[in-house]
Coordinates of C-alpha atoms in Angstrom, one line a residue:
M283 CA 80.2 -142.5 -35.7
L284 CA 78.2 -139.2 -35.3
K285 CA 80.7 -137.4 -37.5
R286 CA 79.7 -139.5 -40.5
L287 CA 76.0 -138.7 -40.1
A288 CA 74.2 -135.9 -41.9
P289 CA 73.1 -133.0 -39.7
W290 CA 69.5 -133.9 -39.8
A291 CA 70.2 -137.5 -39.0
I292 CA 72.2 -136.3 -35.9
L293 CA 69.2 -134.2 -34.9
G294 CA 66.8 -137.1 -35.3
L295 CA 69.1 -139.3 -33.2
L296 CA 69.4 -136.7 -30.5
L297 CA 65.7 -136.2 -30.4
A298 CA 65.1 -139.9 -30.1
V299 CA 67.6 -140.1 -27.2
L300 CA 66.0 -137.1 -25.6
G301 CA 62.6 -138.7 -26.0
C302 CA 63.5 -141.5 -23.7
A303 CA 64.0 -139.1 -20.9
C304 CA 61.3 -136.5 -21.5
G305 CA 58.2 -138.3 -22.7
R306 CA 58.9 -138.0 -26.5
P307 CA 55.8 -138.9 -28.5
P308 CA 55.6 -142.6 -29.5
T309 CA 56.6 -143.8 -33.0
N310 CA 53.0 -143.9 -34.2
A311 CA 52.5 -140.2 -33.4
Y312 CA 52.2 -137.5 -36.0
V313 CA 54.6 -134.8 -34.7
I314 CA 54.3 -131.1 -35.5
G315 CA 57.4 -129.0 -34.9
D316 CA 57.3 -125.6 -33.2
P317 CA 60.3 -123.3 -32.4
Q318 CA 58.8 -121.8 -29.2
G319 CA 57.4 -125.0 -27.7
D320 CA 55.3 -124.1 -24.7
W321 CA 52.0 -122.3 -25.2
G322 CA 50.5 -123.0 -21.8
F323 CA 48.4 -125.8 -20.4
P324 CA 45.9 -127.1 -22.9
S325 CA 42.7 -126.1 -21.2
P326 CA 40.3 -123.4 -22.3
F327 CA 41.5 -120.9 -19.7
A328 CA 45.2 -121.8 -19.1
H329 CA 46.6 -121.6 -22.7
N330 CA 48.7 -118.8 -24.0
P331 CA 46.2 -116.2 -25.5
R332 CA 48.0 -116.2 -28.9
G333 CA 46.9 -118.3 -31.7
P334 CA 49.2 -121.4 -31.2
G335 CA 47.9 -121.7 -27.6
Y336 CA 44.3 -121.7 -28.7
L337 CA 45.1 -124.1 -31.6
R338 CA 46.3 -126.8 -29.2
V339 CA 43.2 -126.6 -27.1
S340 CA 41.0 -126.9 -30.3
F341 CA 42.1 -130.6 -30.7
L342 CA 40.5 -131.3 -27.3
F343 CA 37.5 -129.0 -27.2
D344 CA 34.8 -128.3 -29.8
T345 CA 32.7 -125.2 -30.6
L346 CA 29.1 -125.0 -31.8
I347 CA 30.3 -124.5 -35.3
W348 CA 33.7 -124.6 -37.1
K349 CA 35.2 -123.6 -40.4
D350 CA 36.8 -125.6 -43.3
A351 CA 38.4 -124.4 -46.5
R352 CA 35.1 -122.9 -47.7
G353 CA 33.5 -121.5 -44.6
F354 CA 31.3 -122.4 -41.6
V355 CA 30.4 -126.1 -41.1
P356 CA 28.5 -127.9 -38.3
A357 CA 30.4 -129.0 -35.2
L358 CA 28.6 -129.6 -31.9
A359 CA 25.5 -128.0 -33.5
Q360 CA 24.3 -129.9 -36.6
S361 CA 22.3 -126.9 -37.7
W362 CA 21.4 -123.4 -36.7
D363 CA 18.8 -120.7 -37.5
Y364 CA 18.7 -116.9 -37.1
D365 CA 15.6 -114.9 -36.4
P366 CA 16.1 -111.3 -37.4
Q367 CA 13.0 -110.2 -35.5
T368 CA 14.4 -111.2 -32.1
S369 CA 18.1 -111.2 -33.0
A370 CA 18.3 -114.8 -31.8
Y371 CA 20.2 -117.8 -33.0
V372 CA 18.8 -121.3 -32.3
F373 CA 21.4 -124.1 -32.3
H374 CA 20.3 -127.7 -32.8
L375 CA 22.9 -130.0 -31.1
R376 CA 23.9 -133.3 -32.5
P377 CA 22.5 -136.3 -30.5
G378 CA 24.9 -138.7 -28.9
V379 CA 27.9 -136.4 -28.3
L380 CA 30.1 -137.5 -25.4
W381 CA 32.7 -135.8 -23.3
H382 CA 36.0 -137.7 -23.0
D383 CA 34.9 -139.1 -19.7
G384 CA 31.8 -140.7 -21.3
Q385 CA 29.2 -138.2 -19.9
P386 CA 26.7 -136.9 -22.5
L387 CA 26.9 -133.3 -23.8
T388 CA 23.6 -131.5 -23.7
A389 CA 22.1 -128.0 -24.1
A390 CA 22.7 -127.5 -20.4
D391 CA 26.5 -127.6 -21.0
V392 CA 26.2 -125.0 -23.7
A393 CA 24.0 -122.7 -21.5
F394 CA 26.4 -123.2 -18.6
T395 CA 29.4 -122.3 -20.8
F396 CA 27.8 -118.9 -21.8
A397 CA 27.0 -118.2 -18.1
Y398 CA 30.5 -119.3 -17.0
L399 CA 32.3 -117.1 -19.5
K400 CA 30.1 -114.2 -18.5
R401 CA 31.5 -114.6 -14.9
H402 CA 35.0 -115.5 -16.1
P403 CA 35.7 -113.6 -19.4
H404 CA 37.9 -115.3 -21.9
S405 CA 40.4 -113.4 -24.1
W406 CA 39.1 -115.0 -27.2
V407 CA 35.3 -114.6 -26.7
D408 CA 33.5 -111.3 -26.1
L409 CA 30.0 -112.1 -24.8
K410 CA 28.8 -108.6 -24.2
P411 CA 26.5 -108.8 -27.2
V412 CA 24.7 -111.8 -25.7
Q413 CA 21.6 -110.9 -23.7
K414 CA 20.1 -114.3 -22.8
V415 CA 20.8 -118.0 -23.3
E416 CA 18.0 -120.6 -22.9
S417 CA 18.2 -124.4 -23.0
I418 CA 14.9 -125.2 -24.8
D419 CA 15.3 -128.9 -24.6
P420 CA 18.3 -131.3 -24.2
L421 CA 19.4 -130.7 -27.7
T422 CA 18.3 -127.1 -28.5
V423 CA 19.8 -123.8 -27.3
R424 CA 18.5 -120.3 -28.1
V425 CA 21.0 -117.4 -27.9
T426 CA 19.3 -114.0 -27.9
L427 CA 21.5 -110.9 -28.7
A428 CA 20.9 -107.4 -27.4
R429 CA 21.0 -106.3 -31.0
P430 CA 22.2 -107.6 -34.4
Y431 CA 25.9 -108.5 -34.1
A432 CA 27.8 -109.1 -37.4
P433 CA 30.7 -111.2 -36.0
F434 CA 28.6 -113.6 -33.9
L435 CA 29.1 -116.8 -35.9
E436 CA 32.9 -116.4 -36.2
E437 CA 33.7 -114.6 -32.9
I438 CA 31.4 -116.5 -30.5
A439 CA 29.7 -119.6 -32.0
G440 CA 32.8 -120.6 -33.9
S441 CA 35.4 -119.7 -31.3
M442 CA 33.9 -120.4 -27.8
F443 CA 34.9 -123.9 -26.5
I444 CA 32.0 -125.6 -24.9
L445 CA 32.7 -126.7 -21.3
P446 CA 31.5 -129.8 -19.5
Q447 CA 29.3 -128.4 -16.7
H448 CA 29.9 -131.4 -14.4
I449 CA 33.6 -130.5 -14.3
W450 CA 33.7 -126.7 -14.4
Q451 CA 30.8 -125.8 -12.2
G452 CA 32.8 -125.7 -9.0
I453 CA 35.9 -124.0 -10.5
E454 CA 36.3 -120.4 -9.3
E455 CA 39.8 -119.8 -10.6
P456 CA 39.8 -121.3 -14.1
A457 CA 43.3 -120.2 -15.1
R458 CA 44.7 -122.1 -12.1
F459 CA 42.8 -125.2 -13.0
Q460 CA 45.6 -127.2 -14.7
E461 CA 45.1 -130.9 -14.1
P462 CA 44.0 -133.6 -16.6
R463 CA 40.4 -133.0 -15.7
A464 CA 40.6 -129.5 -17.1
A465 CA 41.5 -130.9 -20.5
I466 CA 38.4 -133.1 -20.8
G467 CA 36.5 -131.9 -23.8
A468 CA 34.3 -133.2 -26.6
G469 CA 36.9 -132.8 -29.4
P470 CA 38.5 -135.4 -31.7
Y471 CA 41.5 -135.9 -29.4
Q472 CA 41.8 -136.4 -25.6
F473 CA 44.7 -135.2 -23.4
A474 CA 47.6 -137.6 -23.0
D475 CA 50.6 -135.6 -21.9
Y476 CA 52.0 -132.1 -21.5
R477 CA 55.6 -131.2 -20.6
R478 CA 56.0 -127.5 -20.2
E479 CA 59.8 -127.6 -20.1
H480 CA 60.0 -129.5 -23.4
G481 CA 57.1 -127.7 -25.2
L482 CA 55.6 -131.2 -25.6
Y483 CA 51.9 -131.8 -26.2
R484 CA 50.5 -135.3 -26.8
F485 CA 46.9 -136.0 -27.7
A486 CA 45.3 -139.4 -28.3
A487 CA 42.4 -140.0 -30.7
F488 CA 39.0 -140.2 -29.0
D489 CA 37.4 -143.5 -30.1
R490 CA 33.9 -142.3 -29.5
Y491 CA 34.1 -138.9 -31.3
Y492 CA 30.8 -138.0 -32.8
Q493 CA 32.3 -137.4 -36.3
G494 CA 34.3 -140.7 -36.3
R495 CA 37.6 -141.7 -34.8
P496 CA 40.4 -139.5 -36.1
T497 CA 42.7 -141.1 -38.7
V498 CA 45.9 -140.4 -36.8
P499 CA 46.1 -142.3 -33.5
V500 CA 48.4 -139.8 -31.7
I501 CA 49.2 -136.2 -32.6
S502 CA 51.9 -134.2 -30.9
F503 CA 53.4 -130.8 -30.9
V504 CA 57.1 -130.6 -29.8
Q505 CA 59.7 -127.9 -29.6
V506 CA 62.5 -128.1 -32.1
G507 CA 65.3 -125.6 -32.7
N508 CA 65.3 -126.1 -36.5
E509 CA 62.2 -127.3 -38.2
L510 CA 63.8 -127.8 -41.5
L511 CA 66.5 -130.1 -40.2
A512 CA 63.9 -131.9 -38.1
L513 CA 61.7 -132.5 -41.2
K514 CA 64.7 -133.9 -43.2
G515 CA 65.6 -136.2 -40.3
K516 CA 61.9 -137.3 -40.0
A517 CA 61.9 -136.3 -36.3
I518 CA 58.7 -134.3 -37.2
Q519 CA 56.1 -134.7 -39.9
A520 CA 55.1 -131.1 -40.3
G521 CA 56.5 -127.7 -39.6
A522 CA 57.4 -124.2 -41.0
I523 CA 60.3 -123.9 -43.3
P524 CA 62.3 -120.9 -44.7
P525 CA 60.9 -119.8 -48.1
E526 CA 64.2 -120.3 -49.9
A527 CA 64.1 -124.0 -48.8
A528 CA 60.7 -124.7 -50.4
A529 CA 62.1 -126.1 -53.7
E530 CA 64.5 -128.4 -52.0
V531 CA 61.9 -129.7 -49.6
R532 CA 59.5 -130.4 -52.5
R533 CA 62.3 -132.4 -54.2
L534 CA 62.6 -134.5 -51.0
G535 CA 59.0 -135.5 -51.4
F536 CA 57.3 -133.2 -48.9
T537 CA 54.1 -131.2 -49.6
V538 CA 54.8 -127.5 -49.4
A539 CA 52.3 -124.6 -49.3
A540 CA 52.5 -120.9 -48.7
Q541 CA 50.1 -119.3 -46.2
P542 CA 48.0 -116.2 -47.1
H543 CA 49.4 -113.0 -45.6
F544 CA 47.2 -113.0 -42.5
W545 CA 50.0 -112.4 -40.0
G546 CA 51.8 -109.1 -39.8
L547 CA 54.9 -107.7 -38.1
K548 CA 54.5 -104.2 -36.6
L549 CA 56.5 -101.5 -35.0
L550 CA 54.8 -100.7 -31.7
F551 CA 55.0 -97.4 -29.9
N552 CA 54.6 -96.7 -26.2
H553 CA 51.7 -94.3 -26.2
Q554 CA 52.3 -93.3 -22.6
K555 CA 55.7 -91.9 -23.3
F556 CA 57.0 -88.8 -25.2
P557 CA 57.7 -88.6 -28.1
C558 CA 56.1 -91.9 -29.1
Q559 CA 52.7 -90.6 -28.1
E560 CA 53.0 -87.8 -30.7
P561 CA 51.5 -88.6 -34.2
A562 CA 54.3 -86.4 -35.7
F563 CA 57.0 -88.6 -34.2
R564 CA 55.3 -91.8 -35.4
R565 CA 55.0 -90.4 -38.9
A566 CA 58.7 -89.3 -38.8
L567 CA 59.7 -92.9 -38.2
A568 CA 57.3 -94.2 -40.8
Q569 CA 58.8 -91.9 -43.5
A570 CA 62.3 -93.0 -42.5
L571 CA 61.5 -96.5 -43.7
D572 CA 61.5 -97.9 -47.3
L573 CA 59.1 -100.8 -46.7
P574 CA 59.6 -102.6 -50.0
D575 CA 63.4 -102.4 -49.4
L576 CA 62.8 -103.7 -45.8
V577 CA 60.9 -106.7 -47.2
G578 CA 63.8 -107.3 -49.6
Q579 CA 66.6 -107.0 -47.0
A580 CA 65.1 -108.4 -43.8
A581 CA 62.6 -110.9 -45.3
R582 CA 64.6 -111.7 -48.4
G583 CA 61.8 -110.6 -50.6
H584 CA 59.3 -113.1 -49.1
G585 CA 56.4 -110.8 -48.0
L586 CA 54.2 -107.8 -48.7
P587 CA 54.9 -104.3 -47.4
G588 CA 52.6 -103.3 -44.6
S589 CA 49.5 -101.1 -45.0
P590 CA 49.0 -98.3 -42.4
G591 CA 45.4 -99.5 -42.3
L592 CA 46.6 -102.8 -40.7
L593 CA 44.7 -105.3 -42.9
P594 CA 46.7 -107.0 -45.6
P595 CA 45.9 -107.1 -49.3
D596 CA 44.9 -110.7 -48.9
S597 CA 42.1 -109.9 -46.6
P598 CA 38.6 -109.8 -48.2
W599 CA 38.0 -106.6 -46.2
F600 CA 41.2 -104.8 -47.4
Q601 CA 40.9 -101.2 -48.7
A602 CA 44.1 -99.4 -49.5
P603 CA 44.1 -96.1 -47.5
S604 CA 44.7 -92.9 -49.3
T605 CA 47.1 -91.9 -46.5
R606 CA 50.5 -93.3 -47.3
Y607 CA 54.0 -92.7 -45.8
A608 CA 56.4 -92.6 -48.7
F609 CA 60.1 -93.0 -47.9
D610 CA 61.3 -89.4 -47.3
P611 CA 64.1 -89.0 -44.7
A612 CA 64.0 -85.2 -45.2
A613 CA 60.4 -85.1 -44.2
S614 CA 61.2 -87.2 -41.2
R615 CA 63.7 -84.6 -40.0
R616 CA 61.2 -81.8 -40.5
L617 CA 58.7 -83.6 -38.4
L618 CA 61.3 -84.1 -35.6
A619 CA 62.1 -80.4 -35.7
S620 CA 58.4 -79.6 -35.3
L621 CA 58.4 -81.5 -32.0
G622 CA 61.1 -79.2 -30.6
Y623 CA 64.1 -81.3 -31.4
H624 CA 67.3 -79.9 -32.9
P625 CA 70.3 -81.7 -34.3
G626 CA 73.4 -81.9 -32.2
P627 CA 76.8 -83.8 -32.4
E628 CA 75.2 -86.9 -30.8
G629 CA 71.9 -86.8 -32.6
W630 CA 68.6 -85.0 -32.0
Q631 CA 68.2 -83.2 -28.7
R632 CA 65.4 -81.6 -26.8
E633 CA 65.7 -79.6 -23.6
G634 CA 69.2 -81.0 -23.2
K635 CA 68.2 -84.6 -23.6
I636 CA 69.4 -86.8 -26.5
L637 CA 66.7 -88.7 -28.4
E638 CA 67.6 -92.4 -27.7
L639 CA 65.1 -95.2 -27.7
S640 CA 65.2 -98.9 -26.9
L641 CA 63.7 -101.4 -29.3
L642 CA 62.4 -104.7 -27.8
T643 CA 62.7 -107.5 -30.3
A644 CA 62.5 -111.3 -30.5
P645 CA 65.5 -113.2 -31.9
A646 CA 63.4 -114.1 -35.0
Y647 CA 63.2 -110.4 -35.9
A648 CA 67.0 -109.7 -35.6
R649 CA 67.3 -108.7 -39.3
V650 CA 64.4 -106.3 -39.0
A651 CA 65.8 -104.7 -35.8
E652 CA 69.1 -104.1 -37.5
Y653 CA 67.4 -102.6 -40.5
L654 CA 65.4 -100.2 -38.3
Q655 CA 68.4 -99.3 -36.3
K656 CA 70.2 -98.3 -39.5
A657 CA 67.3 -96.5 -41.0
F658 CA 66.5 -94.5 -37.9
R659 CA 70.2 -93.6 -37.5
N660 CA 70.0 -92.1 -41.0
I661 CA 67.6 -89.5 -39.7
G662 CA 69.5 -89.0 -36.5
V663 CA 67.5 -91.1 -34.1
S664 CA 69.5 -93.6 -31.9
V665 CA 67.7 -96.9 -31.4
H666 CA 69.1 -99.8 -29.4
P667 CA 67.7 -103.3 -30.1
R668 CA 67.1 -105.5 -27.0
P669 CA 66.4 -109.1 -27.8
L670 CA 63.9 -110.9 -25.5
D671 CA 61.8 -114.1 -25.4
H672 CA 58.4 -113.6 -27.0
T673 CA 56.6 -114.1 -23.7
I674 CA 58.7 -111.5 -21.8
L675 CA 58.4 -109.1 -24.7
D676 CA 54.6 -109.3 -24.7
Q677 CA 54.5 -108.8 -20.9
K678 CA 56.7 -105.6 -21.2
V679 CA 54.5 -104.2 -23.9
R680 CA 51.4 -105.0 -21.9
T681 CA 52.8 -103.1 -18.9
H682 CA 54.1 -100.3 -21.0
D683 CA 57.7 -101.0 -20.0
F684 CA 59.2 -100.2 -23.4
D685 CA 59.9 -97.4 -26.0
L686 CA 59.6 -99.2 -29.3
A687 CA 58.9 -102.9 -29.9
L688 CA 58.7 -105.4 -32.7
S689 CA 55.7 -107.6 -32.4
G690 CA 53.3 -109.4 -34.7
H691 CA 50.0 -111.2 -34.7
G692 CA 47.6 -113.1 -37.0
G693 CA 43.9 -112.9 -37.3
L694 CA 44.1 -110.4 -40.1
G695 CA 42.2 -112.5 -42.6
G696 CA 39.1 -113.2 -40.5
D697 CA 36.2 -111.0 -39.4
P698 CA 37.2 -107.3 -39.2
K699 CA 36.4 -107.2 -35.5
I700 CA 40.1 -107.8 -35.3
L701 CA 40.4 -104.1 -35.8
N702 CA 38.4 -103.5 -32.6
D703 CA 40.3 -106.1 -30.7
V704 CA 43.7 -104.6 -31.3
T705 CA 42.7 -100.9 -30.9
Q706 CA 40.2 -101.0 -27.9
G707 CA 39.7 -104.6 -26.9
R708 CA 41.5 -107.0 -24.7
F709 CA 44.5 -107.2 -27.0
A710 CA 44.9 -103.4 -27.3
A711 CA 47.6 -103.1 -24.6
E712 CA 49.6 -106.0 -26.1
F713 CA 49.2 -105.2 -29.8
L714 CA 49.0 -101.4 -29.9
G715 CA 51.0 -100.3 -26.9
G716 CA 48.2 -98.6 -25.0
Y717 CA 46.9 -96.5 -27.8
Q718 CA 43.6 -94.6 -27.2
P719 CA 41.7 -94.2 -30.4
S720 CA 40.1 -90.9 -31.3
A721 CA 36.3 -90.3 -30.9
D722 CA 35.8 -90.6 -34.7
L723 CA 37.7 -93.9 -34.9
S724 CA 35.9 -95.3 -31.8
R725 CA 32.5 -94.4 -33.4
L726 CA 33.4 -96.3 -36.6
L727 CA 34.7 -99.3 -34.8
A728 CA 31.6 -99.6 -32.7
G729 CA 29.3 -99.1 -35.7
Q730 CA 30.8 -101.8 -37.9
L731 CA 30.0 -104.5 -35.4
F732 CA 26.2 -104.1 -35.6
I733 CA 25.7 -103.8 -39.4
L734 CA 24.5 -107.0 -41.1
D735 CA 24.3 -105.5 -44.5
D736 CA 27.6 -106.5 -46.2
P737 CA 28.1 -103.4 -48.5
S738 CA 27.4 -101.0 -45.7
R739 CA 29.7 -102.8 -43.3
R740 CA 32.5 -102.8 -46.0
K741 CA 32.2 -99.0 -46.3
L742 CA 32.7 -98.6 -42.6
V743 CA 35.7 -101.0 -42.5
A744 CA 37.3 -99.0 -45.3
E745 CA 36.8 -95.8 -43.3
I746 CA 38.4 -97.5 -40.2
Q747 CA 41.5 -98.4 -42.2
E748 CA 41.7 -94.8 -43.4
K749 CA 41.5 -93.5 -39.9
L750 CA 44.1 -96.0 -38.7
A751 CA 46.4 -94.8 -41.4
E752 CA 45.9 -91.2 -40.4
E753 CA 46.4 -91.7 -36.7
L754 CA 49.1 -94.3 -37.1
P755 CA 48.9 -96.0 -33.7
T756 CA 51.2 -98.7 -34.9
L757 CA 53.3 -99.1 -38.0
P758 CA 52.7 -102.3 -39.9
L759 CA 56.0 -103.3 -41.5
Y760 CA 55.2 -106.3 -43.6
Y761 CA 53.2 -109.5 -43.9
P762 CA 55.7 -112.3 -44.4
T763 CA 55.2 -115.1 -46.8
Q764 CA 55.3 -118.2 -44.6
Y765 CA 55.8 -121.7 -45.9
F766 CA 54.7 -124.9 -44.3
A767 CA 55.8 -128.4 -45.2
H768 CA 54.5 -131.9 -44.3
D769 CA 54.9 -135.5 -45.3
G770 CA 51.6 -135.8 -47.0
R771 CA 50.0 -138.2 -44.5
V772 CA 47.4 -135.6 -43.4
P773 CA 45.5 -133.5 -46.0
W774 CA 46.1 -130.2 -44.3
F775 CA 44.4 -127.2 -45.8
F776 CA 44.1 -123.5 -45.1
T777 CA 40.9 -122.5 -43.3
R778 CA 38.9 -119.8 -44.9
G779 CA 39.8 -116.6 -43.0
G780 CA 41.9 -118.6 -40.6
I781 CA 41.0 -121.1 -37.8
A782 CA 38.4 -119.9 -35.4
K783 CA 38.7 -116.1 -35.4
G784 CA 41.5 -116.0 -37.8
I785 CA 44.5 -118.1 -36.8
P786 CA 46.7 -118.2 -39.9
I787 CA 47.9 -121.8 -39.4
Y788 CA 47.2 -125.0 -41.5
F789 CA 46.6 -127.4 -38.6
N790 CA 42.8 -127.5 -38.7
K791 CA 41.5 -130.6 -36.9
I792 CA 39.0 -131.4 -39.6
A793 CA 41.9 -132.7 -41.8
L794 CA 42.3 -135.5 -39.2
L795 CA 38.7 -136.8 -39.5
P796 CA 37.6 -139.8 -41.5
G797 CA 37.1 -139.1 -45.2
A798 CA 38.8 -135.7 -45.0
K799 CA 40.0 -134.7 -48.4
P800 CA 40.0 -130.9 -48.4
P801 CA 42.1 -129.1 -51.0
L802 CA 45.5 -127.7 -49.9
A803 CA 45.4 -124.0 -50.6
P804 CA 48.2 -122.7 -52.9

């Protein structure tokens, strides 16, 4: 019988059978497919620090403000004011907000959250700019900053999950707190199930949500090996698809949209090892690559070549650096010679040692790894790809256990503080391989955070992109054109600048609220 079924029908049947054994979402669930699956326990401190981990928690927990397709909108705070004289924000909370266990949310919870994250820092929220937090009355909170801080609304008010004090006040090891109580928030959905081994998350609509009961009773994320086949077989209702499948999927009745280029794939260098720590070597590898051809060959033309200033052309903060690295293998060889290497029968050698490097890569980047291997071989550099799971790859980069690595991240469409995060913040080790920025770059990075005047800040951000291009701590390869398809049941949209502090994914919880009719970005 199975031989007569279409491949996607077989997949749907297998998933249905598997669901009986592993807690598959019920038939009334809206299921979103994901190739990786597990992104950590869905609590504010136990999720994977990458965007998909944060996204799952966002269905359970709310922030003071949020974003829709046009910009900031009220969330737990129904309004807010800023006093430039005291550098203070005053948030006026909505009355009647309840935690999932029925307890009321008050200003005390907000003040507690700030204090708790000061003691237990969160990778997504930098509270160093916050000087003092006061609970004025049960529904009013004043947040005083040490000085004007440009990214405050997006980076703190719009990204910090508010915690229930009555649950978290006795928790001293928040990352280890992984039980249902840890997932009690004030968001539109409440925790129902999590299966690490199956990458399964199941959230049920919260009947007493302050913005109205969500329109979808149950929403689930589940690991699938092939999102396209799962969509065709109706095993999932939403997921990413290959760009070349977009026309076919539209003909099948699905809604298809391309995401802005707010995610980038980069070549990382281990800045604690020779020769990767040398700018001349990084420039040699950069000039060995024809990035438009790389996009054509490895991404089948669906993407934009990387900018050495890191931000993509889609970003409102993008400024094309004057420093470019044109494809020039001869220049690459001259740069290698300047480092003391000389050509030999087995490639470049220095002090009797052959120049050979390993290249950590995830299976999804196999074509890119092959392209790099061939391009670097063309200038005499031997590179050996080593495929790894994403989580293991990140860990090896974080601990400097690598030579070269292929890794990517989003957040490139939001506030330009992302440039600080990946060069000198908590993500620096993971996203830039331990790079130490120059004094000039550090000065520019620090300065751009405290300028509220938009033109002046834009000038600094442009200078930062120029310095990144000059120092080349990492080599942005390309920004892929990623396509997403869904069955039309939920009016998904692309959040301005990305969800929270720049997650370039369509699954904004606002689309699940009553009366939600936001436009789906092209």
